[in-house]
């Protein structure tokens, strides 16, 4: 009961404190950083192997199995995808959102480097890449015409860009 009485008796002080708190809130809101497309970085990596002349069966037996054996030991895997074609293998690993992207990337590198001794010597390329959703283009448009001049297409593109 003393606090309300104190606030009423010293109303000038109360008004000044409310004004200062309101002003600091407005300043904080105005200076707060914001982004239209904030960078979202879920941890993930791709392992790409190019082995020319290998059939998908050879790729699976000689390349995919040793690499996946090591990668399956990793923790916090959310999604694991492997694509095999003639002479090409791509493993995409997505980790849980609360995982540290740099730590998981170094874990993937470590597992792939361990598996390197079990891989064929004549592999053309072995690459590990870290990726993020913010690296992906979300919208891409192209204008084309058989009859329109370049300048007309350029003007239409500018008008479309303004509308978007």
Short mmCIF file of C-alpha atoms in Angstrom, two decimals:
data_model
loop_
_atom_site.label_atom_id
_atom_site.label_comp_id
_atom_site.label_asym_id
_atom_site.label_seq_id
_atom_site.Cartn_x
_atom_site.Cartn_y
_atom_site.Cartn_z
CA UNK A 1 0.00 0.00 0.00
CA UNK A 2 2.97 2.35 0.42
CA UNK A 3 3.95 2.23 -3.25
CA UNK A 4 0.63 3.57 -4.63
CA UNK A 5 0.60 6.27 -1.96
CA UNK A 6 4.20 7.23 -2.83
CA UNK A 7 3.35 7.35 -6.57
CA UNK A 8 0.32 9.58 -5.95
CA UNK A 9 2.13 11.94 -3.57
CA UNK A 10 5.07 12.34 -5.99
CA UNK A 11 3.02 12.44 -9.17
CA UNK A 12 5.59 14.60 -11.04
CA UNK A 13 8.22 11.88 -10.57
CA UNK A 14 5.72 9.21 -11.68
CA UNK A 15 4.85 11.15 -14.85
CA UNK A 16 8.54 11.65 -15.71
CA UNK A 17 9.29 7.93 -15.19
CA UNK A 18 6.35 6.86 -17.39
CA UNK A 19 7.45 9.33 -20.09
CA UNK A 20 11.07 8.08 -19.96
CA UNK A 21 10.01 4.43 -20.17
CA UNK A 22 7.68 5.18 -23.09
CA UNK A 23 10.40 7.15 -24.89
CA UNK A 24 12.98 4.38 -24.40
CA UNK A 25 10.48 1.84 -25.77
CA UNK A 26 9.85 3.96 -28.87
CA UNK A 27 13.60 4.46 -29.45
CA UNK A 28 14.23 0.73 -29.05
CA UNK A 29 11.47 -0.12 -31.52
CA UNK A 30 12.71 2.36 -34.12
CA UNK A 31 16.37 1.30 -33.89
CA UNK A 32 15.67 -2.44 -33.69
CA UNK A 33 17.24 -4.25 -36.67
CA UNK A 34 14.76 -5.97 -38.96
CA UNK A 35 14.97 -7.79 -42.22
CA UNK A 36 12.45 -8.56 -44.91
CA UNK A 37 14.07 -11.93 -45.56
CA UNK A 38 15.97 -12.88 -42.41
CA UNK A 39 18.77 -15.38 -42.86
CA UNK A 40 17.67 -18.78 -41.61
CA UNK A 41 20.49 -21.26 -41.35
CA UNK A 42 19.47 -24.82 -40.66
CA UNK A 43 22.60 -26.90 -40.49
CA UNK A 44 23.13 -29.09 -43.51
CA UNK A 45 25.78 -30.46 -45.83
CA UNK A 46 26.13 -32.11 -49.21
CA UNK A 47 28.73 -34.74 -50.04
CA UNK A 48 29.36 -34.95 -53.78
CA UNK A 49 31.43 -37.66 -55.43
CA UNK A 50 32.20 -37.88 -59.15
CA UNK A 51 33.50 -41.28 -60.29
CA UNK A 52 33.47 -41.37 -64.12
CA UNK A 53 32.45 -44.64 -65.74
CA UNK A 54 30.89 -46.15 -62.61
CA UNK A 55 27.41 -47.63 -62.83
CA UNK A 56 24.91 -46.85 -60.07
CA UNK A 57 25.51 -50.34 -58.64
CA UNK A 58 29.28 -49.74 -58.55
CA UNK A 59 28.73 -46.30 -57.02
CA UNK A 60 26.59 -47.79 -54.27
CA UNK A 61 28.99 -50.60 -53.44
CA UNK A 62 32.30 -48.74 -53.79
CA UNK A 63 31.42 -45.18 -52.80
CA UNK A 64 28.02 -44.75 -51.14
CA UNK A 65 28.23 -47.59 -48.62
CA UNK A 66 31.59 -46.50 -47.07
CA UNK A 67 30.53 -42.85 -46.90
CA UNK A 68 27.05 -43.54 -45.51
CA UNK A 69 28.51 -45.92 -42.93
CA UNK A 70 30.48 -43.04 -41.41
CA UNK A 71 27.74 -40.44 -41.81
CA UNK A 72 25.14 -42.65 -40.11
CA UNK A 73 27.18 -42.35 -36.90
CA UNK A 74 26.43 -38.62 -36.72
CA UNK A 75 23.94 -37.34 -34.17
CA UNK A 76 21.02 -34.94 -34.63
CA UNK A 77 20.24 -35.98 -38.22
CA UNK A 78 16.83 -34.68 -39.29
CA UNK A 79 16.87 -35.83 -42.91
CA UNK A 80 19.29 -37.95 -44.94
CA UNK A 81 18.99 -38.27 -48.75
CA UNK A 82 21.22 -40.06 -51.25
CA UNK A 83 20.99 -39.71 -55.03
CA UNK A 84 23.03 -42.06 -57.22
CA UNK A 85 23.45 -41.78 -60.98
CA UNK A 86 26.03 -42.97 -63.49
CA UNK A 87 29.32 -41.71 -62.09
CA UNK A 88 27.73 -39.34 -59.57
CA UNK A 89 26.64 -39.52 -55.95
CA UNK A 90 25.09 -36.73 -53.86
CA UNK A 91 24.34 -37.20 -50.16
CA UNK A 92 22.28 -34.42 -48.55
CA UNK A 93 22.23 -34.27 -44.76
CA UNK A 94 19.98 -31.93 -42.82
CA UNK A 95 20.46 -31.69 -39.07
CA UNK A 96 18.00 -30.64 -36.37
CA UNK A 97 17.43 -26.90 -36.07
CA UNK A 98 19.12 -26.62 -32.66
CA UNK A 99 22.41 -28.06 -33.97
CA UNK A 100 25.46 -25.85 -34.51
CA UNK A 101 26.06 -25.56 -38.28
CA UNK A 102 29.84 -25.24 -38.05
CA UNK A 103 30.21 -28.16 -35.64
CA UNK A 104 28.08 -30.41 -37.83
CA UNK A 105 29.99 -29.39 -40.96
CA UNK A 106 33.30 -30.32 -39.31
CA UNK A 107 31.77 -33.63 -38.14
CA UNK A 108 30.72 -34.42 -41.73
CA UNK A 109 34.20 -33.52 -43.00
CA UNK A 110 35.78 -35.77 -40.39
CA UNK A 111 33.56 -38.76 -41.30
CA UNK A 112 34.14 -38.29 -45.04
CA UNK A 113 37.90 -38.02 -44.55
CA UNK A 114 37.86 -41.26 -42.54
CA UNK A 115 35.99 -43.01 -45.36
CA UNK A 116 38.40 -41.67 -48.01
CA UNK A 117 40.82 -44.60 -47.54
CA UNK A 118 38.04 -47.07 -48.40
CA UNK A 119 37.13 -45.28 -51.64
CA UNK A 120 38.54 -46.07 -55.10
CA UNK A 121 41.72 -44.19 -56.03
CA UNK A 122 40.43 -43.00 -59.41
CA UNK A 123 37.59 -40.85 -58.04
CA UNK A 124 37.62 -37.58 -59.97
CA UNK A 125 36.08 -35.37 -57.27
CA UNK A 126 35.07 -35.63 -53.62
CA UNK A 127 33.58 -32.45 -52.20
CA UNK A 128 31.77 -31.56 -48.97
CA UNK A 129 29.69 -28.38 -48.98
CA UNK A 130 27.86 -26.59 -46.19
CA UNK A 131 24.51 -25.12 -47.22
CA UNK A 132 21.79 -22.91 -45.86
CA UNK A 133 18.22 -22.10 -46.83
CA UNK A 134 19.11 -18.42 -47.17
CA UNK A 135 21.40 -19.35 -50.09
CA UNK A 136 18.42 -20.45 -52.19
CA UNK A 137 16.76 -18.09 -54.66
CA UNK A 138 13.09 -17.97 -53.78
CA UNK A 139 11.74 -16.38 -56.96
CA UNK A 140 13.23 -16.03 -60.40
CA UNK A 141 11.36 -14.77 -63.43
CA UNK A 142 12.33 -14.64 -67.10
CA UNK A 143 10.72 -12.79 -69.97
CA UNK A 144 11.13 -14.09 -73.49
CA UNK A 145 9.57 -13.37 -76.84
CA UNK A 146 10.11 -14.37 -80.46
CA UNK A 147 8.97 -11.02 -81.81
CA UNK A 148 9.64 -8.36 -79.14
CA UNK A 149 12.80 -6.27 -79.16
CA UNK A 150 15.24 -6.33 -76.25
CA UNK A 151 14.26 -2.78 -75.22
CA UNK A 152 10.57 -3.75 -75.04
CA UNK A 153 11.38 -6.77 -72.87
CA UNK A 154 13.62 -4.61 -70.67
CA UNK A 155 10.81 -2.06 -70.19
CA UNK A 156 8.33 -4.84 -69.36
CA UNK A 157 10.82 -6.34 -66.89
CA UNK A 158 11.26 -2.96 -65.17
CA UNK A 159 7.49 -2.52 -64.94
CA UNK A 160 7.10 -6.01 -63.51
CA UNK A 161 9.91 -5.37 -61.01
CA UNK A 162 8.16 -2.19 -59.87
CA UNK A 163 4.86 -4.03 -59.43
CA UNK A 164 6.49 -6.81 -57.42
#
